[in-house]
Short mmCIF file of C-alpha atoms in Angstrom, two decimals:
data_model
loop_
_atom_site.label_atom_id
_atom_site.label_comp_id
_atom_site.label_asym_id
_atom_site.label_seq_id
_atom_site.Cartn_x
_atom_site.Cartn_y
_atom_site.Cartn_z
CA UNK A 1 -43.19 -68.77 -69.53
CA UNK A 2 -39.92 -69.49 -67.83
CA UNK A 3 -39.91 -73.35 -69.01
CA UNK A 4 -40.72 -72.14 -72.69
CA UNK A 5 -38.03 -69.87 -72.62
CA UNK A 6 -35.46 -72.38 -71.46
CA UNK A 7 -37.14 -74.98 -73.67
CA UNK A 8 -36.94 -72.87 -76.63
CA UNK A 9 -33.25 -71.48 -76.08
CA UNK A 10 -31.49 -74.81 -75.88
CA UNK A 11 -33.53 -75.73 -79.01
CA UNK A 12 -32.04 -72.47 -80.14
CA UNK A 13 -28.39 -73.68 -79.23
CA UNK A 14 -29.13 -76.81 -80.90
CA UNK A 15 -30.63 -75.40 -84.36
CA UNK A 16 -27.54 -72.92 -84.48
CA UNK A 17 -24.83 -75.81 -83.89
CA UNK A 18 -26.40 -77.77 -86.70
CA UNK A 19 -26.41 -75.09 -88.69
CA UNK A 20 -23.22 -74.04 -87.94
CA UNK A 21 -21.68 -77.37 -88.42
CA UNK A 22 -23.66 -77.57 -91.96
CA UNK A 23 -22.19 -73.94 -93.13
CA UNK A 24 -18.97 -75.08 -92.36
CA UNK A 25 -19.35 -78.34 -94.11
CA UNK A 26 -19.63 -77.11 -97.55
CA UNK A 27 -16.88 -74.53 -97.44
CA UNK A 28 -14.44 -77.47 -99.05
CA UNK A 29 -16.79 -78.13 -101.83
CA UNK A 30 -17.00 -74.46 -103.17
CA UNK A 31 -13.90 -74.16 -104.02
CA UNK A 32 -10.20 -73.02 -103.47
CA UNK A 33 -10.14 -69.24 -102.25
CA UNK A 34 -6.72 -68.70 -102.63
CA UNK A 35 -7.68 -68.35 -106.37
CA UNK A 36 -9.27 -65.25 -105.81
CA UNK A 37 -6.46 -64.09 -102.77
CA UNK A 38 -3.33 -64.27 -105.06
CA UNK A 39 -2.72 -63.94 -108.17
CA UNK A 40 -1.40 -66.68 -110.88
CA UNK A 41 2.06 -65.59 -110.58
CA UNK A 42 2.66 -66.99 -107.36
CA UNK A 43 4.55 -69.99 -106.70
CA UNK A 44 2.76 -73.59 -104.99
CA UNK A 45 5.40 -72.90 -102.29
CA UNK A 46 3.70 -69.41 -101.49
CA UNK A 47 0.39 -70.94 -101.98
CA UNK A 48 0.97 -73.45 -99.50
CA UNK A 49 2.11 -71.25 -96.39
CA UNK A 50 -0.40 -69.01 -97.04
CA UNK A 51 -3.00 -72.10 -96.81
CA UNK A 52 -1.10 -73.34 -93.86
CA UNK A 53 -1.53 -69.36 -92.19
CA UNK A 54 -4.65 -69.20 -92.90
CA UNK A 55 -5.47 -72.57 -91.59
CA UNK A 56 -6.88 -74.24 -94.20
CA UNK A 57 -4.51 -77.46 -94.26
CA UNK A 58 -5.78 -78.08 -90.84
CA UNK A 59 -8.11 -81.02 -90.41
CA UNK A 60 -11.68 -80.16 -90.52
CA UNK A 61 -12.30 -80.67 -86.81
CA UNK A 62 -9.48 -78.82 -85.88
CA UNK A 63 -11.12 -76.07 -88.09
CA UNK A 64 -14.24 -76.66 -87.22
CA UNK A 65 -13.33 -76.03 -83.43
CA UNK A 66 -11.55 -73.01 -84.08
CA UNK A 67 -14.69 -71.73 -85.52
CA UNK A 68 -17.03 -72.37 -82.94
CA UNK A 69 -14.44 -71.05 -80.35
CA UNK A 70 -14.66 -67.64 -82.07
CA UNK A 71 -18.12 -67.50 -83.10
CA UNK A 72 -18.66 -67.77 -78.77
CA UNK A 73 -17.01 -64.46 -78.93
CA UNK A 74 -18.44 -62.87 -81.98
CA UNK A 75 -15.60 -63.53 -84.55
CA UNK A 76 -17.30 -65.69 -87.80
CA UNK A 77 -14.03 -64.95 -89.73
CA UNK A 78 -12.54 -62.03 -92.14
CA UNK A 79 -13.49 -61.69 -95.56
CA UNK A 80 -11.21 -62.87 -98.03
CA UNK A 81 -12.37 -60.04 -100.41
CA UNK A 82 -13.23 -56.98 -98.07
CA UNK A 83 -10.60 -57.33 -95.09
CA UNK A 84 -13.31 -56.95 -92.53
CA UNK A 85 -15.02 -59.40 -89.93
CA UNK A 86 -17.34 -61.11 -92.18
CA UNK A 87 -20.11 -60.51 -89.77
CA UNK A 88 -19.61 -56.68 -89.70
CA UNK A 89 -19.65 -57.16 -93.31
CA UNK A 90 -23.06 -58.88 -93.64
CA UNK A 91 -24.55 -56.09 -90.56
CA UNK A 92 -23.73 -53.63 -92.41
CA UNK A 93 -26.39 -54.64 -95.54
CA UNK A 94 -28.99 -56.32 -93.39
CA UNK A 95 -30.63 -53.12 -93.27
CA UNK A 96 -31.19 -52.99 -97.33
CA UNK A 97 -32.69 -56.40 -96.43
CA UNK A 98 -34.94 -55.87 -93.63
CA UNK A 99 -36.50 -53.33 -95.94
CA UNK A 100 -37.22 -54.86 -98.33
CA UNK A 101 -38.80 -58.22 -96.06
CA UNK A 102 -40.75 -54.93 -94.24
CA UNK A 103 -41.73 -53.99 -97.09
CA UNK A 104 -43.40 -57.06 -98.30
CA UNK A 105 -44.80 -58.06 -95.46
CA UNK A 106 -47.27 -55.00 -95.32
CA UNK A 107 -47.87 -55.59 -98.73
CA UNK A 108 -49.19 -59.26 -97.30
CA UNK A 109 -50.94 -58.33 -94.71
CA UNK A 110 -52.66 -54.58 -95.91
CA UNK A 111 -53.81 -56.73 -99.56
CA UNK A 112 -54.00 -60.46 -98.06
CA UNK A 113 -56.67 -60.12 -94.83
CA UNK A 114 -59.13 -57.87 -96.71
CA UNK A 115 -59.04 -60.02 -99.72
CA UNK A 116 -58.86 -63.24 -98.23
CA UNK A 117 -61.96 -62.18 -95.34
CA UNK A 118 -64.41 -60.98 -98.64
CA UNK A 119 -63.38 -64.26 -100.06
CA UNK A 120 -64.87 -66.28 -96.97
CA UNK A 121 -67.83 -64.28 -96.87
CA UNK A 122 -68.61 -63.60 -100.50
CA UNK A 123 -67.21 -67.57 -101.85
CA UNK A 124 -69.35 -66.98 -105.04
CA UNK A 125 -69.05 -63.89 -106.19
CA UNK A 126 -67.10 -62.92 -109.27
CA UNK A 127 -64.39 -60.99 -107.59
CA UNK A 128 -63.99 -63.65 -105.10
CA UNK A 129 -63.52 -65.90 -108.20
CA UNK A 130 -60.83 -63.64 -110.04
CA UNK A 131 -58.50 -63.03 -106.62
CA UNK A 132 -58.63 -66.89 -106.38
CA UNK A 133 -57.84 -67.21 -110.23
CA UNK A 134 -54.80 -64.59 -109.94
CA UNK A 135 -53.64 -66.42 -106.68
CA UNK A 136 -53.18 -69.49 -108.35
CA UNK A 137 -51.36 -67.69 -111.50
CA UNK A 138 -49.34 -65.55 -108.45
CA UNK A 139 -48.23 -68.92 -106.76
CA UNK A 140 -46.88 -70.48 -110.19
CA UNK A 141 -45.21 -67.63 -111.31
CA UNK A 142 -41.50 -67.65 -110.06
CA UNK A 143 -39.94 -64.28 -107.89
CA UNK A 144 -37.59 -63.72 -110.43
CA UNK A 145 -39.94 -63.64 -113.40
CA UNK A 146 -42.25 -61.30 -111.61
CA UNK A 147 -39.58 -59.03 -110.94
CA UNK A 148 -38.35 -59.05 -114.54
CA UNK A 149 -41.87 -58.29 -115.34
CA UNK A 150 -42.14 -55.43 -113.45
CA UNK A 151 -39.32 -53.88 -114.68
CA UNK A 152 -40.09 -54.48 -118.65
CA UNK A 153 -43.94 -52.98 -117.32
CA UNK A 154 -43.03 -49.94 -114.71
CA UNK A 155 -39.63 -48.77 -115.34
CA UNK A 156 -39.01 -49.34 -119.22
CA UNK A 157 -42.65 -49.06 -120.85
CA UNK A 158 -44.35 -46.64 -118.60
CA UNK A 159 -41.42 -45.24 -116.45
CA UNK A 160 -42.54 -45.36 -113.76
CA UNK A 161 -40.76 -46.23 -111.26
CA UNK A 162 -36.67 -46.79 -110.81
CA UNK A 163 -35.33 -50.29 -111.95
CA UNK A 164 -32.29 -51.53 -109.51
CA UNK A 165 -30.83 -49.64 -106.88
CA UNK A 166 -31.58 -48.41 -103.15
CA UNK A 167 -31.87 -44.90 -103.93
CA UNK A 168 -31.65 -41.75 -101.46
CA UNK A 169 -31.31 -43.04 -98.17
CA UNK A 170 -30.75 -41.29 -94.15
CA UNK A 171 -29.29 -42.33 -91.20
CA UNK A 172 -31.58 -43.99 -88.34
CA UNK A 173 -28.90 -44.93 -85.66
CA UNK A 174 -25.20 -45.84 -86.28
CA UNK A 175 -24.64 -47.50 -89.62
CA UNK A 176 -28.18 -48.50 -90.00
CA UNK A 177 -29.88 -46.14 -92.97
CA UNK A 178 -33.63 -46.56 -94.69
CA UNK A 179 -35.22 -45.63 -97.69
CA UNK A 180 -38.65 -45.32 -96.50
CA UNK A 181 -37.97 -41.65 -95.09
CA UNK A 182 -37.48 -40.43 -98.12
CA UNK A 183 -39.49 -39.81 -101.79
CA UNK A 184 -36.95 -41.53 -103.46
CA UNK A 185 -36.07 -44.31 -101.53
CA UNK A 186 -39.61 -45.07 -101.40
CA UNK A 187 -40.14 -45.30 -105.21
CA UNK A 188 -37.04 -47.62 -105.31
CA UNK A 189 -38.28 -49.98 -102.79
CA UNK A 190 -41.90 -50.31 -104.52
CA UNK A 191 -40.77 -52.83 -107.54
CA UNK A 192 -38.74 -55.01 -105.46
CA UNK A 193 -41.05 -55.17 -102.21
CA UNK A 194 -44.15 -55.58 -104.43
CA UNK A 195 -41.90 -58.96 -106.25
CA UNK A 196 -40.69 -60.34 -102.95
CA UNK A 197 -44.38 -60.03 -101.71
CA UNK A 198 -45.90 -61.57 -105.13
CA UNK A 199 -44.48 -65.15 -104.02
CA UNK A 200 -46.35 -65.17 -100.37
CA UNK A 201 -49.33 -63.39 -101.11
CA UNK A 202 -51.65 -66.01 -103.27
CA UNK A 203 -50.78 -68.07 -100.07
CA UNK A 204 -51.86 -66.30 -97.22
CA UNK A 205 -54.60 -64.90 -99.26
CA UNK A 206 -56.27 -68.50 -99.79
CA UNK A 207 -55.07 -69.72 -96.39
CA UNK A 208 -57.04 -66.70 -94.80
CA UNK A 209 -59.81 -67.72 -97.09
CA UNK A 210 -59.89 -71.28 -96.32
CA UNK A 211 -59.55 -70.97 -92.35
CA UNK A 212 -62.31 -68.34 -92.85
CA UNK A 213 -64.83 -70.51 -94.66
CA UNK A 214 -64.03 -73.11 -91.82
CA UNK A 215 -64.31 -71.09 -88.39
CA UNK A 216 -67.94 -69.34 -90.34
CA UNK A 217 -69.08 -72.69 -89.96
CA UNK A 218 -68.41 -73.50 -86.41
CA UNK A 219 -70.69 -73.48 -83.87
CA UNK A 220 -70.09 -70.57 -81.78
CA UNK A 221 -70.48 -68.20 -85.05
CA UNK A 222 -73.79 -69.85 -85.79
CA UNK A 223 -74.39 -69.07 -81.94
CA UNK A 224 -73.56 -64.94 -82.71
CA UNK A 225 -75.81 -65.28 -85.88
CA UNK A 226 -78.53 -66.80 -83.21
CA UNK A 227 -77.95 -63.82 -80.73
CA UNK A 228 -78.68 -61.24 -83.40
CA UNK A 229 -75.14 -59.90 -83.52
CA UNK A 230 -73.81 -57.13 -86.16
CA UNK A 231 -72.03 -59.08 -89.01
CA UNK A 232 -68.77 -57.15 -88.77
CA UNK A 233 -68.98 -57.99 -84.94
CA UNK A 234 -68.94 -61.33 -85.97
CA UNK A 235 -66.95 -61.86 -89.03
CA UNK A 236 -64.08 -59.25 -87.21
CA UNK A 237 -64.01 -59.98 -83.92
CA UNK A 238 -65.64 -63.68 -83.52
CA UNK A 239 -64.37 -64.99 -86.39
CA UNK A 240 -61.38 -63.16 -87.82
CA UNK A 241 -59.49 -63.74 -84.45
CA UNK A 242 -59.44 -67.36 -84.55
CA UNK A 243 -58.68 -67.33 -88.48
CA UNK A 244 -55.64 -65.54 -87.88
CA UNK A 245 -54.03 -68.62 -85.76
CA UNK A 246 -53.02 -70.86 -88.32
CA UNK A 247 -51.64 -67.69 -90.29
CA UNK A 248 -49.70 -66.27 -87.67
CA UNK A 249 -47.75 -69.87 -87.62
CA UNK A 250 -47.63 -70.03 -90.79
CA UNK A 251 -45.81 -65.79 -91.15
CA UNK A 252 -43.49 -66.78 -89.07
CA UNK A 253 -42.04 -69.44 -90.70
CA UNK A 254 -42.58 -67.27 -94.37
CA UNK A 255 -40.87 -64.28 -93.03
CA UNK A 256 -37.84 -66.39 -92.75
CA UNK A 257 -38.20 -67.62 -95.72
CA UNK A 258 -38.57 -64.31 -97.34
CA UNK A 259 -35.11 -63.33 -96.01
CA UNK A 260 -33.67 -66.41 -98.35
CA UNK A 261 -36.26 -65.08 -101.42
CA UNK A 262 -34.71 -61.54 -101.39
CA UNK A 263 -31.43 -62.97 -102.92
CA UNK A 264 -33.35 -63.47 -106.10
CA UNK A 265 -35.44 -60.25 -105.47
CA UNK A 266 -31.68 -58.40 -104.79
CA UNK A 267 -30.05 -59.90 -107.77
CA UNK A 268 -32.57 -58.63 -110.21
CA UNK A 269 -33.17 -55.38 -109.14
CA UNK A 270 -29.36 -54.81 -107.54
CA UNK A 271 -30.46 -54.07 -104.47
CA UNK A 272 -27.20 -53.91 -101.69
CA UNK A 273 -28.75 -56.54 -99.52
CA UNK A 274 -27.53 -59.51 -97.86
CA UNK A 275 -28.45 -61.61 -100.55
CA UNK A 276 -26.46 -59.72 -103.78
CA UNK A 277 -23.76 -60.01 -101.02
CA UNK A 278 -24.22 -63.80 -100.53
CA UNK A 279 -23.59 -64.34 -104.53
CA UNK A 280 -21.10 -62.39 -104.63
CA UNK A 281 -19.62 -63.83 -102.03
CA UNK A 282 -20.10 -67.25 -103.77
CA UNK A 283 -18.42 -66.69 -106.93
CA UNK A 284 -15.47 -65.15 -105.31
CA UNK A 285 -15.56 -68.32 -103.51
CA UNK A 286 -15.18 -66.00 -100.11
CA UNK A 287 -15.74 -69.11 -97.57
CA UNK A 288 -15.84 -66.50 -94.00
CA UNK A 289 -18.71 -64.35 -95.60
CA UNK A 290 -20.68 -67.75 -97.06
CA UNK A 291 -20.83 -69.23 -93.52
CA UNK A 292 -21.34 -66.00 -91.89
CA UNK A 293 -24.30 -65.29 -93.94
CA UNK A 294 -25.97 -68.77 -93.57
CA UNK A 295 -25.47 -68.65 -90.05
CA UNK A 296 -27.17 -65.22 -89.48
CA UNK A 297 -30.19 -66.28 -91.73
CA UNK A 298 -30.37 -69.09 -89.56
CA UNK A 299 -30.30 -67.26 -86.92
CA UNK A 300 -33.20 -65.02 -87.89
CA UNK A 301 -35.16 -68.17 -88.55
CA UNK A 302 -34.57 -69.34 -85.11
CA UNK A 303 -35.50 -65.90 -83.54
CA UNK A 304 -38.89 -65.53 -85.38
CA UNK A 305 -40.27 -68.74 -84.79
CA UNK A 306 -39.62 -68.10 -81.11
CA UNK A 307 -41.33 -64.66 -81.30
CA UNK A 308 -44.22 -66.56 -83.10
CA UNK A 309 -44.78 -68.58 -80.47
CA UNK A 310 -45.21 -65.83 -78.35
CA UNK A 311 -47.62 -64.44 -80.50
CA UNK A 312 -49.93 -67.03 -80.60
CA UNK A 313 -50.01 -67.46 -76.91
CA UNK A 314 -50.96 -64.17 -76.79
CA UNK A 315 -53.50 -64.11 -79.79
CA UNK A 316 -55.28 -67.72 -77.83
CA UNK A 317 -54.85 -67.22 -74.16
CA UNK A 318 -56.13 -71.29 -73.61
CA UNK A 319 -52.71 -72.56 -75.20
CA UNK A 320 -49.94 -72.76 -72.69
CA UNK A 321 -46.72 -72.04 -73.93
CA UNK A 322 -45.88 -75.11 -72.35
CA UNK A 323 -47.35 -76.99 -74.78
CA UNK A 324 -50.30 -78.05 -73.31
CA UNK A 325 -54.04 -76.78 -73.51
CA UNK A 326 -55.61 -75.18 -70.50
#
């Protein structure tokens, strides 16, 4: 455990660094943000000193530097636009996200293990058929146009359900507030968790399938069948555990990905996530909050893989965290 650990954490350092120096990198091509800072009044001459105060005539190492210097202590810049630390800024709507990624994720797992598990065991059937029919029409289908979809369906035809927005939120601890204690904020999160989820869930559902169909095949299963064990013993406990390795591997790195999905999710349905923030942030050409935000998706990438590592350790006690098989 120890030497995973400090395997895994200077990977960590390493990931973030490259990351870091990547966020950086682009700042120069997105544009000047002194055009959204001052106004068109103001002279070259003004326009200039402020560049040189705010260190943007520097050369990019010298920048660079200065950067990583106060990212060791916590600082990834001020916002052009708010006047804050840009990584208060982006703390302070990582809840909205984290919702809605919670959100979907239960989604996945409460609709993609039952589905996928009847799937294995029932491969002919006609329902078996349509969930792999819809899977392949849910992987094709693009976030964005689901989302749109929903709307037209839930919240203009039938109204249903609330189009954009957070709704009625309450305080958990400090700054951090949720929807999903209240009626409300519950009925907002619906459209745009069921969306985000509608991009992973065709995959885990035919990757649960598929490692299903496999591990029903293997020898120790045809071994239970021989002993005269229960079928739910055996498709739940035998064979259900080792299906869920590859899938736990693969969640981890999906989660992650999820967190980059929501700003398409957040943009349609105006959700005041990290991800509306990161556009905005774009075409105000705010450089601090850009970097800031790659650099804490990146670092929630980092993080999960780590804890799925873990995980699967756990779930298959023979492989050592070390990397080797016991």
């Amino acid at each position: 455990m120890i030497a995973f650990v400090v395997r895994r954490l200077f990977q960590a350092v390493i990931v973030m660094f490259v990351i870091s120096l990547l966020s950086f990198s682009i700042q120069d091509n997105l544009g000047d943000p002194l055009r959204e800072l001052v106004g068109q009044s103001v002279s070259e001459e003004e326009r200039q000193a402020l560049r040189d105060e705010l260190g943007l005539n520097d050369p990019f190492l010298t920048q660079y530097l200065r950067f990583v210097g106060n990212a060791l202590e916590g600082d990834l810049g001020t916002s052009y636009f708010f006047k804050e630390p840009a990584l208060d800024v982006i703390l302070n709507k990582l809840p909205a996200t984290l919702e809605l990624v919670f959100g979907a994720t239960l989604i996945i797992i409460l609709l993609s293990v039952p589905l996928g598990v009847y799937s294995a065991i029932n491969p002919r059937s006609w329902f078996s058929k349509t969930v792999m029919g819809m899977s392949i029409v849910g992987i094709s289908i693009p976030v964005f146009l689901t989302a749109i979809m929903a709307i037209y369906l839930f919240s203009v035809e039938l109204n249903w359900l609330p189009s954009y927005g957070r709704g009625e939120t309450v305080p958990v601890f400090g700054s951090w507030e949720t929807g999903f204690l209240t009626k409300d904020g519950l009925l907002h999160l619906l459209l745009p968790c069921a969306s985000l989820a509608s991009i992973m869930l065709p995959l885990f559902i035919r990757l649960i399938r598929s490692e299903m169909m496999e591990v029903l095949e293997s020898e120790y299963v045809k071994y239970a069948w021989a002993k005269g064990l229960s079928p739910l013993r055996i498709w739940f406990l035998h064979a259900l555990k080792n299906t869920m390795l590859p899938v736990i591997t693969v969640g981890g790195v999906q989660i992650g990905t999820m967190v980059a999905y929501t700003i398409l999710t957040e943009t349609v349905f105006q959700w005041p996530g990290m991800g509306f923030l990161f556009l905005e942030a774009v075409n105000r050409v705010d450089t601090p909050l850009i970097v800031a935000y790659l650099i804490v998706v990146g670092a929630i990438f980092v993080i999960t893989n780590t804890l799925v590592d873990l995980i699967y350790g756990l779930v298959n006690p023979t492989v050592k965290l070390a990397g080797k098989k016991s």
